[in-house]
mmCIF file of C-alpha atoms in Angstrom:
data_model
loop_
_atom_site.group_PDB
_atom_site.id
_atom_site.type_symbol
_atom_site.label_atom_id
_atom_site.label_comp_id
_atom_site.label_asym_id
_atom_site.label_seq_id
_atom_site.Cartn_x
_atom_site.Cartn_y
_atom_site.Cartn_z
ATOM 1 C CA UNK A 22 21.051 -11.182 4.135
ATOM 2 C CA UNK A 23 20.184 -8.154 5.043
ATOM 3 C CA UNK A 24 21.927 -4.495 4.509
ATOM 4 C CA UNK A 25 23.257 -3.031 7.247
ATOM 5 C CA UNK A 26 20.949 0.087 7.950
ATOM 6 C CA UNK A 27 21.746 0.452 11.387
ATOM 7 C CA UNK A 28 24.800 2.285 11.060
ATOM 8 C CA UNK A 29 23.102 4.497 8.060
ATOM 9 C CA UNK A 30 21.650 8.016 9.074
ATOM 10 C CA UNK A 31 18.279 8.639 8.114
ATOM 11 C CA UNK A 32 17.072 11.653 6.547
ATOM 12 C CA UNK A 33 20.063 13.314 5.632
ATOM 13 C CA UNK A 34 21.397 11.727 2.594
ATOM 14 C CA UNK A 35 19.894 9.568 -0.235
ATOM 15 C CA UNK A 36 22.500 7.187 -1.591
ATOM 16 C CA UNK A 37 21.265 6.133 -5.162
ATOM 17 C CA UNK A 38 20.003 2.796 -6.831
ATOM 18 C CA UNK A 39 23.617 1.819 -8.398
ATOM 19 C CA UNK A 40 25.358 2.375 -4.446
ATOM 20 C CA UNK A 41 23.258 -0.737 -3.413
ATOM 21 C CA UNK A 42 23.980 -4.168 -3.353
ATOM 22 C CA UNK A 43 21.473 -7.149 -4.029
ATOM 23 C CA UNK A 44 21.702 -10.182 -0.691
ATOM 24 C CA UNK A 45 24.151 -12.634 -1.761
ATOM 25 C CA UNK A 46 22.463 -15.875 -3.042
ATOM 26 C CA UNK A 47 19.367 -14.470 -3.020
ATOM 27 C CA UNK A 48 17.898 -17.677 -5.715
ATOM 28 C CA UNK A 49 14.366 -16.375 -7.282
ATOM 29 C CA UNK A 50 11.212 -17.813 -5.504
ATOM 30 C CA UNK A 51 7.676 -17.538 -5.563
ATOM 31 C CA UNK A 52 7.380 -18.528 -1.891
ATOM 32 C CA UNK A 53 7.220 -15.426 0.978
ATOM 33 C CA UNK A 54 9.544 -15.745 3.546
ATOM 34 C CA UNK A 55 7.882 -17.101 6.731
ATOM 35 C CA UNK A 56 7.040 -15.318 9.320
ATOM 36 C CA UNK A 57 9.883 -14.309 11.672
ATOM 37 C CA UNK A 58 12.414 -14.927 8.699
ATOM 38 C CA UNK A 59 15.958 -12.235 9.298
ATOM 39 C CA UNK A 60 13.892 -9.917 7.025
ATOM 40 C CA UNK A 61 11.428 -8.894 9.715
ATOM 41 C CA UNK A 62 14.122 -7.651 11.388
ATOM 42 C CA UNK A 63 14.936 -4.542 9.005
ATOM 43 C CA UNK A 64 11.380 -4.206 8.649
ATOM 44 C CA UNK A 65 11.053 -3.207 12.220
ATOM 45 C CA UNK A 66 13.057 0.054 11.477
ATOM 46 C CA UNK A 67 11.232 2.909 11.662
ATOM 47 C CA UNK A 68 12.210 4.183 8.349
ATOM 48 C CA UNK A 69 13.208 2.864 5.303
ATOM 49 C CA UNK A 70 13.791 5.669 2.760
ATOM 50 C CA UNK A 71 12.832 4.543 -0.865
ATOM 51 C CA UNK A 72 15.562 5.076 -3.964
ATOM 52 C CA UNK A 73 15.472 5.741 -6.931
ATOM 53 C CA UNK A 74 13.841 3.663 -9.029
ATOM 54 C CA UNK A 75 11.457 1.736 -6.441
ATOM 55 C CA UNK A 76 13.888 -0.155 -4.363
ATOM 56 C CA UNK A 77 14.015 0.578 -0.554
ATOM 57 C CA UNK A 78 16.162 0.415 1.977
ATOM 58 C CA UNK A 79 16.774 -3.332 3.697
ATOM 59 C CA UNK A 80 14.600 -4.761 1.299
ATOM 60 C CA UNK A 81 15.856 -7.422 -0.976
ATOM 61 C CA UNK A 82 14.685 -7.499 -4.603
ATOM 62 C CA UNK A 83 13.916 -11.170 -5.626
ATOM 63 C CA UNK A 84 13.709 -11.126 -9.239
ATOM 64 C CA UNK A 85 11.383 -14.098 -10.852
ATOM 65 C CA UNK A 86 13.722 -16.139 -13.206
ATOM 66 C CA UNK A 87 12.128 -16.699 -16.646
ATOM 67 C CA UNK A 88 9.511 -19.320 -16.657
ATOM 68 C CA UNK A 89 10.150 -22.033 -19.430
ATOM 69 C CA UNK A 90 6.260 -22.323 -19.342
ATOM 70 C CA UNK A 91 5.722 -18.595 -20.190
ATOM 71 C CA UNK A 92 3.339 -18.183 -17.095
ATOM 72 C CA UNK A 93 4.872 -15.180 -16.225
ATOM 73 C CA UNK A 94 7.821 -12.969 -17.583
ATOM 74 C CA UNK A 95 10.169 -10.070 -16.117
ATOM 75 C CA UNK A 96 8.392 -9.266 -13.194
ATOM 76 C CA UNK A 97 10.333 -8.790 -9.731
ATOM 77 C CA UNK A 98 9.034 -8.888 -6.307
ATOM 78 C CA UNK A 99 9.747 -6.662 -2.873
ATOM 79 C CA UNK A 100 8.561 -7.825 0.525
ATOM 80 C CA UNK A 101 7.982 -4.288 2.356
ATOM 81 C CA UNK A 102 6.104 -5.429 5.248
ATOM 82 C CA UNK A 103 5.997 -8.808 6.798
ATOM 83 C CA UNK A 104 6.109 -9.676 10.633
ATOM 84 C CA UNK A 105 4.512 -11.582 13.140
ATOM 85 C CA UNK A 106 2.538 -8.963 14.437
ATOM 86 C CA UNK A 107 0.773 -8.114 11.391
ATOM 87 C CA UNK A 108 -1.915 -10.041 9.804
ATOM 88 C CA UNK A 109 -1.147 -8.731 5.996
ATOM 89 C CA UNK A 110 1.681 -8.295 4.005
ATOM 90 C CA UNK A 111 2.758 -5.862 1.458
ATOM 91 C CA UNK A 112 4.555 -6.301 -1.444
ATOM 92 C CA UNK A 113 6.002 -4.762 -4.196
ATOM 93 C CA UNK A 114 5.841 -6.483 -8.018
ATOM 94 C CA UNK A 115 6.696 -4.286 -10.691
ATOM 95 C CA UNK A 116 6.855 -5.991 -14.228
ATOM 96 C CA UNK A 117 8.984 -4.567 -17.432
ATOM 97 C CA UNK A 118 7.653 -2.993 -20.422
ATOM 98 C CA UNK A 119 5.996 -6.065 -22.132
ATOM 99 C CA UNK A 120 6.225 -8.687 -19.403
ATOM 100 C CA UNK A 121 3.351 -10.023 -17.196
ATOM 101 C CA UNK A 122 2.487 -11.861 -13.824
ATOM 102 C CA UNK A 123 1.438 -15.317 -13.672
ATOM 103 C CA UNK A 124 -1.959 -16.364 -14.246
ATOM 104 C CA UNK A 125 -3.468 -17.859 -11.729
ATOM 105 C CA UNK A 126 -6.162 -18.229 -8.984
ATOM 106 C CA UNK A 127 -6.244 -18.641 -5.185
ATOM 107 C CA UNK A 128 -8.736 -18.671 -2.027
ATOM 108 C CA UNK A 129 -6.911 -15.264 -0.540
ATOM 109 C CA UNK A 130 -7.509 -11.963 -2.172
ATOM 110 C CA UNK A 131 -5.351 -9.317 -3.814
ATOM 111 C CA UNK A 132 -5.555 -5.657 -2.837
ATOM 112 C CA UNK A 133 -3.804 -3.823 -5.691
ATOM 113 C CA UNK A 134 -2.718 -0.462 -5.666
ATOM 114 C CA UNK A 135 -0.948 0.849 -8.849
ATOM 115 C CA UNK A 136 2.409 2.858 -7.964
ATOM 116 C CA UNK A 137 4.086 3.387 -10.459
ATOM 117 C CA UNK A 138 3.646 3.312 -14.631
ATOM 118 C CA UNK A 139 0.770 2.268 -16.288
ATOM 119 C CA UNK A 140 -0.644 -1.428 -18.051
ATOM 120 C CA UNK A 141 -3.350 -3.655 -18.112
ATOM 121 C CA UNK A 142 -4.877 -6.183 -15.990
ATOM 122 C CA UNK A 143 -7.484 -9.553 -16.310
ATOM 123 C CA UNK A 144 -9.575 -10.016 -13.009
ATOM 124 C CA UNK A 145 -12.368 -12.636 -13.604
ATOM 125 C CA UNK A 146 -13.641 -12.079 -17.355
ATOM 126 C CA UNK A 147 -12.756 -8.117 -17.261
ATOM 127 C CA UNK A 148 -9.561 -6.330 -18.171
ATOM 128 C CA UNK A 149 -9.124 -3.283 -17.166
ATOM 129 C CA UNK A 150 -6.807 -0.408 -18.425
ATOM 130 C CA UNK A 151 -4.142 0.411 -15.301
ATOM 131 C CA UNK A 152 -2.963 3.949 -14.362
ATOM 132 C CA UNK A 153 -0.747 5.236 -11.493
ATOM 133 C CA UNK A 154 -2.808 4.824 -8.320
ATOM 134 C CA UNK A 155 -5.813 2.915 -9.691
ATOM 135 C CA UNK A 156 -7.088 0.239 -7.436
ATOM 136 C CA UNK A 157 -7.529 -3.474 -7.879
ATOM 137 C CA UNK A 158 -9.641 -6.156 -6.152
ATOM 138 C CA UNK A 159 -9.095 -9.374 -6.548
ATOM 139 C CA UNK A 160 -11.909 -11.363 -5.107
ATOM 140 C CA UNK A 161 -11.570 -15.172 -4.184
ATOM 141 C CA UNK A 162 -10.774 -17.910 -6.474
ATOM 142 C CA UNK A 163 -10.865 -15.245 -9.319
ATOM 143 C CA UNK A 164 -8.687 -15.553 -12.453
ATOM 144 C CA UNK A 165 -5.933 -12.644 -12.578
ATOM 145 C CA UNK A 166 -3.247 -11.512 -14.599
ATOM 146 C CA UNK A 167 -1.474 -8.255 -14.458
ATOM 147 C CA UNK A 168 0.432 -7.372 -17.850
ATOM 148 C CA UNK A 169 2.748 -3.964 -18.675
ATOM 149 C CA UNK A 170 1.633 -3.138 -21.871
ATOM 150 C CA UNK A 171 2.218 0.548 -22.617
ATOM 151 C CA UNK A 172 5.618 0.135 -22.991
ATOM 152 C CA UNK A 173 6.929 1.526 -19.383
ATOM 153 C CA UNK A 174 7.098 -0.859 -16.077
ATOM 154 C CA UNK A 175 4.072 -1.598 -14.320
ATOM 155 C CA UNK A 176 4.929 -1.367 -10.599
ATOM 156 C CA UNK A 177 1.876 -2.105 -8.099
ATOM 157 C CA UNK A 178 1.589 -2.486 -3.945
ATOM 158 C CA UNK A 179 -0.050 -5.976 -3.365
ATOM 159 C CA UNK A 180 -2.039 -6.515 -0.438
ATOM 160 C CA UNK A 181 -2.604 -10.101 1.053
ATOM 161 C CA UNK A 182 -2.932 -12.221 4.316
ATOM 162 C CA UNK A 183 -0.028 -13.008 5.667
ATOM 163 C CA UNK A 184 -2.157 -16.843 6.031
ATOM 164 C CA UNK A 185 -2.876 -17.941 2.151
ATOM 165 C CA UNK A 186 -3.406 -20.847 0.171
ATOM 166 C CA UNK A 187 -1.220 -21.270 -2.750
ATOM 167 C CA UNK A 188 -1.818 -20.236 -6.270
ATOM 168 C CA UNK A 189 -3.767 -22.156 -8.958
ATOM 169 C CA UNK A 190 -2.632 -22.341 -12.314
ATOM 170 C CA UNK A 191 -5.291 -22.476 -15.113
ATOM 171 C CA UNK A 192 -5.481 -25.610 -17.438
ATOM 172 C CA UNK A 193 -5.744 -25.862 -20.874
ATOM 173 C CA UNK A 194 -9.518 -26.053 -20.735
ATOM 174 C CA UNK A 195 -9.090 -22.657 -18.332
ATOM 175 C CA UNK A 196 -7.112 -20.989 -20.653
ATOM 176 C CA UNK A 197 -9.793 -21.979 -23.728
ATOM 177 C CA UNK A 198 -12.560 -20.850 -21.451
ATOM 178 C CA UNK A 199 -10.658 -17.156 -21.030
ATOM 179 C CA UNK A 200 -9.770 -16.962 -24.994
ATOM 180 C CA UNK A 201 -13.281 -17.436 -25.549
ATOM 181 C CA UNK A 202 -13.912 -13.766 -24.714
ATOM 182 C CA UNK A 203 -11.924 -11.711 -27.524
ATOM 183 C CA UNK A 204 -11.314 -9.175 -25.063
ATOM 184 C CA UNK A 205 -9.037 -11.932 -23.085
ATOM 185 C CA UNK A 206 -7.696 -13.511 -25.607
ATOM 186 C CA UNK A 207 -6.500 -9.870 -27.370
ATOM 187 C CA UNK A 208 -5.282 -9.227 -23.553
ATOM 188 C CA UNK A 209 -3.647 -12.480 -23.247
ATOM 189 C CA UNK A 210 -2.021 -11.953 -26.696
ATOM 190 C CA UNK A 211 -0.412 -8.602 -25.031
ATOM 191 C CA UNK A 212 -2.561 -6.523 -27.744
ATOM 192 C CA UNK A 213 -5.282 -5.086 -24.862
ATOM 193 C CA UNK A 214 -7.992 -3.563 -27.190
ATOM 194 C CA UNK A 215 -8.274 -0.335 -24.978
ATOM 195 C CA UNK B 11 -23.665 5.183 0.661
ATOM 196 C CA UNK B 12 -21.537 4.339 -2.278
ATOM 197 C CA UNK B 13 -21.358 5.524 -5.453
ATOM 198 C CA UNK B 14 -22.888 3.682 -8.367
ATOM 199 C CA UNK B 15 -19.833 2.536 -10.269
ATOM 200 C CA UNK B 16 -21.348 -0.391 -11.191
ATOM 201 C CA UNK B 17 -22.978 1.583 -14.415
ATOM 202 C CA UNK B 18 -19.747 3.501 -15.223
ATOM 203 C CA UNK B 19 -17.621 1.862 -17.942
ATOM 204 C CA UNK B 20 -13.883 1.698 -16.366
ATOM 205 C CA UNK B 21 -10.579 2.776 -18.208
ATOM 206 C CA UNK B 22 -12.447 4.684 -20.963
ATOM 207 C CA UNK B 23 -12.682 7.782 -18.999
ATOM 208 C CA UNK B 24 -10.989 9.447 -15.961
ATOM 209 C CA UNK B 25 -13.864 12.190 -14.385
ATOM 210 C CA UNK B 26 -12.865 14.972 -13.156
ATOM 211 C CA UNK B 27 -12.557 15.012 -8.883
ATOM 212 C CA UNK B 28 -14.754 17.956 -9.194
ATOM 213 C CA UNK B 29 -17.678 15.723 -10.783
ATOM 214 C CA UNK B 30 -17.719 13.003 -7.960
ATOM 215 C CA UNK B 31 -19.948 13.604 -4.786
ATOM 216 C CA UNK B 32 -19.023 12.638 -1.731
ATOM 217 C CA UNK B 33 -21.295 10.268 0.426
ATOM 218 C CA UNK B 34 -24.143 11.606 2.340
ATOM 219 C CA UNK B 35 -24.116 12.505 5.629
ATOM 220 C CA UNK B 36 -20.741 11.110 6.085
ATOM 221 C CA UNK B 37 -19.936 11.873 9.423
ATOM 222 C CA UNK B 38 -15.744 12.267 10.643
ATOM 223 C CA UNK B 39 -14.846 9.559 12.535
ATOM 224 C CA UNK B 40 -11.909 7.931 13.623
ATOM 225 C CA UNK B 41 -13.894 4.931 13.790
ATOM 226 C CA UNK B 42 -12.916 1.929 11.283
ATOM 227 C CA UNK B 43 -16.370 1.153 9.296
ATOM 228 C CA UNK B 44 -16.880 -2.446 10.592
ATOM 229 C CA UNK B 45 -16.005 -5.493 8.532
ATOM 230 C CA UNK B 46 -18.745 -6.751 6.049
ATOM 231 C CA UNK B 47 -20.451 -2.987 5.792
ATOM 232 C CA UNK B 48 -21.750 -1.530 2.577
ATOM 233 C CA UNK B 49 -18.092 0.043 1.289
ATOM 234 C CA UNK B 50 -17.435 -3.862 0.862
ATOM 235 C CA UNK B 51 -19.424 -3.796 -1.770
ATOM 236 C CA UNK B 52 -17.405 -1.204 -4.139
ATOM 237 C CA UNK B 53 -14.114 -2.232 -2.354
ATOM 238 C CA UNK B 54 -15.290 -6.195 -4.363
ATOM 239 C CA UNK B 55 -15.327 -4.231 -7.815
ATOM 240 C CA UNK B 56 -12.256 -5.437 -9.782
ATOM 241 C CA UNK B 57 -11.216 -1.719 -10.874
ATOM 242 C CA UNK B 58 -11.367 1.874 -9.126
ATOM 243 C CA UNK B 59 -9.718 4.275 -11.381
ATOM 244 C CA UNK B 60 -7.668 6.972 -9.673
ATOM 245 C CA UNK B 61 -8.726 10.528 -9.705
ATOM 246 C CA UNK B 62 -6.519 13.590 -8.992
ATOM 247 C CA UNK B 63 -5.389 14.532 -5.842
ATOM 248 C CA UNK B 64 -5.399 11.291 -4.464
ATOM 249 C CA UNK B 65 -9.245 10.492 -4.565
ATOM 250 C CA UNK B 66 -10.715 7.265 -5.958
ATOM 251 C CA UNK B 67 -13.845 5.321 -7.589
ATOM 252 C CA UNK B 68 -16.061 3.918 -4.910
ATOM 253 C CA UNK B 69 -13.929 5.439 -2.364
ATOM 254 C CA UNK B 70 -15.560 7.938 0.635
ATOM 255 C CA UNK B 71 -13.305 10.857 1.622
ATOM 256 C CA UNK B 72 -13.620 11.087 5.457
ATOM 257 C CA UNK B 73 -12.326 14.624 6.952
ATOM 258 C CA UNK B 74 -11.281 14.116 10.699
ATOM 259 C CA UNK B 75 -13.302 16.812 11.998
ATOM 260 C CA UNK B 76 -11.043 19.807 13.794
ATOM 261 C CA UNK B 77 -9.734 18.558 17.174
ATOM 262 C CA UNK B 78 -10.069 21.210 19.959
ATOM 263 C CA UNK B 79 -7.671 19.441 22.261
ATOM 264 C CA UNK B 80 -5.177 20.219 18.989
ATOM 265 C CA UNK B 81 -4.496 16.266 19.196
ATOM 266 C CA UNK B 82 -4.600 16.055 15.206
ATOM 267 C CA UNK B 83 -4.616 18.885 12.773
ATOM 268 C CA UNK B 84 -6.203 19.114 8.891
ATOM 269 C CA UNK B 85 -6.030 15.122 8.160
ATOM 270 C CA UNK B 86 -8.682 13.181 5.785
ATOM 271 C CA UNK B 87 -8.897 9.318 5.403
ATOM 272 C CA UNK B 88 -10.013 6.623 3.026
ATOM 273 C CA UNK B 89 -10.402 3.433 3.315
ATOM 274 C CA UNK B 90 -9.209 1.731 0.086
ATOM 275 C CA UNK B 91 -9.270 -1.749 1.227
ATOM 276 C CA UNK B 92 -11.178 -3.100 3.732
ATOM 277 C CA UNK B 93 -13.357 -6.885 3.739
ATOM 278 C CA UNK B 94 -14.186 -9.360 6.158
ATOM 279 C CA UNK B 95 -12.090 -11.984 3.404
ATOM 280 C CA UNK B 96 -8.897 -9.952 4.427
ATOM 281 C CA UNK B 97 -6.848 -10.084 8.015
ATOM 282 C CA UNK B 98 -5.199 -6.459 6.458
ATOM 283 C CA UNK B 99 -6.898 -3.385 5.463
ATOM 284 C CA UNK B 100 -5.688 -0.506 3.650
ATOM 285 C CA UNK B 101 -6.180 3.113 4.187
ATOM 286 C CA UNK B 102 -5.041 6.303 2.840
ATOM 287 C CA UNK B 103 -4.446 9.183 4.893
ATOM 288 C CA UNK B 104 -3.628 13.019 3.827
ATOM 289 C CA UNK B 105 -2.197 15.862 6.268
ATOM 290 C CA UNK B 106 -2.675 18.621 4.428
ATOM 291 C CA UNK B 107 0.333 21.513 4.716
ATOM 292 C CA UNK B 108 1.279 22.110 8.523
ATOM 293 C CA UNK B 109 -1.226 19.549 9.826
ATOM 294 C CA UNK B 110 -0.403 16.639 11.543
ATOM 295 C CA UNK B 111 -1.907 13.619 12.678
ATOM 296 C CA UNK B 112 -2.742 12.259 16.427
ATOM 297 C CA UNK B 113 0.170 11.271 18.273
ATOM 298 C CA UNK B 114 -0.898 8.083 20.171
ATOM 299 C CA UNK B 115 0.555 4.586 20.459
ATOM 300 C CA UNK B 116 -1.696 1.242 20.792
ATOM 301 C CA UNK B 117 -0.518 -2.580 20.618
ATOM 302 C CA UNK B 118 -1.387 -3.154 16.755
ATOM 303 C CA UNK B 119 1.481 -1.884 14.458
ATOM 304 C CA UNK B 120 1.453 0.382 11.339
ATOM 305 C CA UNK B 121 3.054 -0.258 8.369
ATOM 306 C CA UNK B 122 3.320 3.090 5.789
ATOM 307 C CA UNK B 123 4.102 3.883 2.587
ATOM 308 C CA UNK B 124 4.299 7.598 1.625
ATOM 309 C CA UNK B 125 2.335 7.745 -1.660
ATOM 310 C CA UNK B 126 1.975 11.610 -1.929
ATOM 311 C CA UNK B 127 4.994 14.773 -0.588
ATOM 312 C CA UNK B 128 6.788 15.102 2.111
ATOM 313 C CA UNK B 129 6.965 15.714 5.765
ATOM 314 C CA UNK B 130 8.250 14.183 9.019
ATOM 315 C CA UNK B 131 6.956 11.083 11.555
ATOM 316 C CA UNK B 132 7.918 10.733 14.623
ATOM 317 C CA UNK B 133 8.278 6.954 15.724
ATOM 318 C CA UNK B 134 9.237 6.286 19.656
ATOM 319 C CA UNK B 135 12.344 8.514 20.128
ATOM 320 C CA UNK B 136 13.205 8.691 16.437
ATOM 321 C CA UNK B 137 12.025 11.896 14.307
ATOM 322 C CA UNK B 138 12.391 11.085 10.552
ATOM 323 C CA UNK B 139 12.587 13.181 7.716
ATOM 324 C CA UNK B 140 10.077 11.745 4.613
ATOM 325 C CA UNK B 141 10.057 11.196 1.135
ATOM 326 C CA UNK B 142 7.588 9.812 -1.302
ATOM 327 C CA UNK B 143 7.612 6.354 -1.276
ATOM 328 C CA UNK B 144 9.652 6.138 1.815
ATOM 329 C CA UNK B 145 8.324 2.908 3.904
ATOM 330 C CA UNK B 146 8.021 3.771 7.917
ATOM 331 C CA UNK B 147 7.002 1.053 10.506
ATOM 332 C CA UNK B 148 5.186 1.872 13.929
ATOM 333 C CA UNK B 149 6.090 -1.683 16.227
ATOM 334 C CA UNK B 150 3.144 -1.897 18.989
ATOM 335 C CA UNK B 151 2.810 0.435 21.879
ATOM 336 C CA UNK B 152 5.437 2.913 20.098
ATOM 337 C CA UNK B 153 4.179 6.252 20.062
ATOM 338 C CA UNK B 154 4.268 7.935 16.449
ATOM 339 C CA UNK B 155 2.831 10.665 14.620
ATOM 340 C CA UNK B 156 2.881 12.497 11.067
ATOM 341 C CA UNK B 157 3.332 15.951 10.478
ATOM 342 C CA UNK B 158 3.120 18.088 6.767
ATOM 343 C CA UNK B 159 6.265 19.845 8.053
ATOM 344 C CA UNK B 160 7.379 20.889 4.128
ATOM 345 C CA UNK B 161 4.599 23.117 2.636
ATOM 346 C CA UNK B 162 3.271 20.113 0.607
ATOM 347 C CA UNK B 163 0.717 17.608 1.778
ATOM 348 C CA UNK B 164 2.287 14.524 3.732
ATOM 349 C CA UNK B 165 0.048 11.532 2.325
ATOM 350 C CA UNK B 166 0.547 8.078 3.039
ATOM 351 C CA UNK B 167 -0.652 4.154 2.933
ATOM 352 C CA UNK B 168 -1.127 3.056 6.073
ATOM 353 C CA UNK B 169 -1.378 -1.190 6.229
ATOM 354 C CA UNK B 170 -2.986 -2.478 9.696
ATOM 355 C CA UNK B 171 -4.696 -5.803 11.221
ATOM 356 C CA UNK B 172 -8.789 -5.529 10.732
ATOM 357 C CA UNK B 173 -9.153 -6.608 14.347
ATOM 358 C CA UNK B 174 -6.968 -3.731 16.318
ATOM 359 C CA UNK B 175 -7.317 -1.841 19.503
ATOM 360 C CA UNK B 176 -8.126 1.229 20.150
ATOM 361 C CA UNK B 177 -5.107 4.003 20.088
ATOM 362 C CA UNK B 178 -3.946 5.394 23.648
ATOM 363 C CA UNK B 179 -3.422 8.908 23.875
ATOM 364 C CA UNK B 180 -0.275 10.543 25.809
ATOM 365 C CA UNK B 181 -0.506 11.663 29.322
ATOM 366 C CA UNK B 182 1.112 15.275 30.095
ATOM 367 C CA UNK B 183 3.643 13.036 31.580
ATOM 368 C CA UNK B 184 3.988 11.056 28.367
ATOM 369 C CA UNK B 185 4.724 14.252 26.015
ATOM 370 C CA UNK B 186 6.873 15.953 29.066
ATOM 371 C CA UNK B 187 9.054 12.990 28.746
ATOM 372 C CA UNK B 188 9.193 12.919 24.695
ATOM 373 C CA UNK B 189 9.959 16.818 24.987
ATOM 374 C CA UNK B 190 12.823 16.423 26.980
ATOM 375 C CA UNK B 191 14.326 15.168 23.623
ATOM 376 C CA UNK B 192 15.033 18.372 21.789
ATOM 377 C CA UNK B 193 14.491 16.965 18.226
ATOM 378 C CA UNK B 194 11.127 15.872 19.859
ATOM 379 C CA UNK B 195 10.574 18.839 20.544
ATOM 380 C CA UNK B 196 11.521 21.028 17.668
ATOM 381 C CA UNK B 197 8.931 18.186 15.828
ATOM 382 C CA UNK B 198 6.076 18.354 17.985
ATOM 383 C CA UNK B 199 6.985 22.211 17.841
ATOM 384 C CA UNK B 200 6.463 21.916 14.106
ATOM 385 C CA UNK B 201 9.659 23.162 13.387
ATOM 386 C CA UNK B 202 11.628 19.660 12.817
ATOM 387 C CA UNK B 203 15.527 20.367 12.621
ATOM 388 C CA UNK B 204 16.626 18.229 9.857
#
């Protein structure tokens, strides 16, 4: 599953986004790879140069399929780092112009770091206008939603423990709660007010 | 120690760097700020806007103090994410041009992503030439270090376990045996070849 960068030199060539080919019957998932999964393995190079267009080197792009739900829409997810060794992980979502990540909740935290683009986010009962290299905390059991509304991707680095619970969506009485606030419900709408 | 953010409305206005102030009597240390200290408390705030040149909200610039052993060279840090709910943290280091950072090796690993220019690592017998957004991985007790080799600053994410241990430093043994690699050489030399 993974591309053969062995045999690749390093440093002296950049091949381009379109010269890359996705892992065969890679299906969509939420769920990260365990630990000590064939991933690791390319992870353990020393370097993995970056494309164009934010894909890397040995690392698979796992695209979310379209929910039927609408809980989240067009986003795609990167594992950079994951191994045994290390307590976090780090991934990469980036979400298209106009798409968003679930909403949800969870015991485990989020450490956000916005790489690329621009676009709004919900943590708790604030939302917050994104730019390129803003930071994002997402405490414990704190609502969060990140959506790309200024009509260019929203890419961010996502921090967590490599040890998590899994995600909580919000009920209908959640969602009522959030809506409450106009500056949610305009956010959850995809109209942000600033 | 931190700055009030807390009273500053977020994502209505970017300040200028030149307007923030950095902490107080911040003294350069290598040392990691222990889990639970007072940066916890701005690292919990849901948003920290970017600045230019790489500085942030809440965030405390420390400048590694000139080495006279010449073990590291014109490096700062911050620590972007860092809280005793997270087994990761996350910290941004920036070698300005023609600096480099300490090479040393130590059982936890690294895991880097180049967020700002250009330069060159060194990881166990491999030099590497890197780009922005280029992903490098440091597996334990490798030796490694980062040098601003292009005449830009060389600055990069660096991911590592909250509970670590301490770096080792090379004997003259240690670096007599790396130099007898000739791109080793040239790197540590700071004239990488490729």
């Amino acid at each position: 599953m993974v591309r053969s960068a062995h045999t690749k030199p390093h440093g002296e060539e950049r091949p381009k986004a379109a010269s890359r080919t996705m892992a065969k019957n890679a299906a969509p998932s939420f769920e990260t790879r365990p630990a000590g999964a064939p991933q690791d393995e390319a992870q353990r190079l020393p370097h993995r140069a970056a494309h164009d267009d934010f894909r890397w080197d040995g690392v698979e792009m796992r695209p979310y399929k379209e929910d039927e739900r609408a809980l989240y829409k067009s986003i795609t997810r990167q594992v950079l780092f994951s191994d045994p060794n290390m307590a976090g992980e780090l991934r990469y979502f980036e979400v298209a112009p106009g798409g968003f990540s679930t909403l949800e909740r969870h015991d485990h935290m989020h450490a956000v770091l916005i790489l690329r683009g621009s676009g709004h986010c919900l943590v708790g009962d604030a939302v917050k206008s994104l730019e390129t290299n803003d930071l994002v905390t997402v405490a414990p059991m704190t609502w969060h939603q990140f959506r790309a509304t200024k009509g260019e991707p929203l890419g961010f680095l996502c921090m967590v423990n490599a040890e998590r619970d899994k995600p909580q969506l919000p009920s209908a009485e959640d969602v009522a709660r959030l809506r409450k606030h106009p500056a949610i419900a305009a956010f959850l709408d995809n109209k942000p007010k600033a």
